[in-house]
């Protein structure tokens, strides 16, 4: 059984990695919208969700890092996990090798959520 100090360190490392991946993704969606829309279309996802998805990623990062509401934090974790799993599946099926960030995001999200539950719920 880990002590609370180690648990908090593991939680924050996983959370920073998770938020970093999703922040990088969101900024790409905002800065290179047309390029990302092309990727979405190539992966058979609708391109109209690019900007709303970027906004939700930013809001999710805020929800997870501030923990203002347990409900919003839980929804943010669920959204991040679903986004990462769908991204992994899309890149894997497309065979473009772009699923590394998705794997990192899945692992970081699972670890962060597990440690969040141990520390804050």
Coordinates of C-alpha atoms in Angstrom, one line a residue, residues 8-26 61 64-65 77 80 84 100-113:
X8 CA -0.1 12.3 -4.8
X9 CA 3.1 12.3 -6.8
X10 CA 1.9 9.5 -9.0
X11 CA -1.5 11.3 -9.4
X12 CA 0.1 14.6 -10.5
X13 CA 2.6 13.0 -12.9
X14 CA -0.2 11.0 -14.6
X15 CA -2.5 14.1 -14.6
X16 CA 0.1 16.4 -16.1
X17 CA 0.9 13.8 -18.8
X18 CA -2.8 13.3 -19.5
X19 CA -3.5 17.1 -19.6
X20 CA -0.4 17.7 -21.7
X21 CA -1.6 15.2 -24.4
X22 CA -5.1 16.7 -24.5
X23 CA -3.8 20.3 -24.4
X24 CA -1.5 19.5 -27.3
X25 CA -4.4 18.0 -29.2
X26 CA -6.7 20.9 -28.5
X61 CA -8.5 19.9 -18.3
X64 CA -9.7 17.7 -13.7
X65 CA -7.1 20.2 -12.5
X77 CA -12.3 11.6 -17.1
X80 CA -10.9 11.8 -22.0
X84 CA -8.3 8.4 -26.4
X100 CA 1.2 6.5 -29.8
X101 CA -0.3 9.6 -28.2
X102 CA -3.5 7.7 -27.8
X103 CA -1.8 4.9 -25.9
X104 CA -0.1 7.5 -23.7
X105 CA -3.4 9.3 -23.1
X106 CA -5.2 6.0 -22.2
X107 CA -2.6 4.9 -19.7
X108 CA -2.2 8.4 -18.1
X109 CA -6.0 8.8 -17.9
X110 CA -6.5 5.4 -16.3
X111 CA -3.7 6.0 -13.7
X112 CA -4.8 9.6 -13.0
X113 CA -8.5 8.5 -12.5

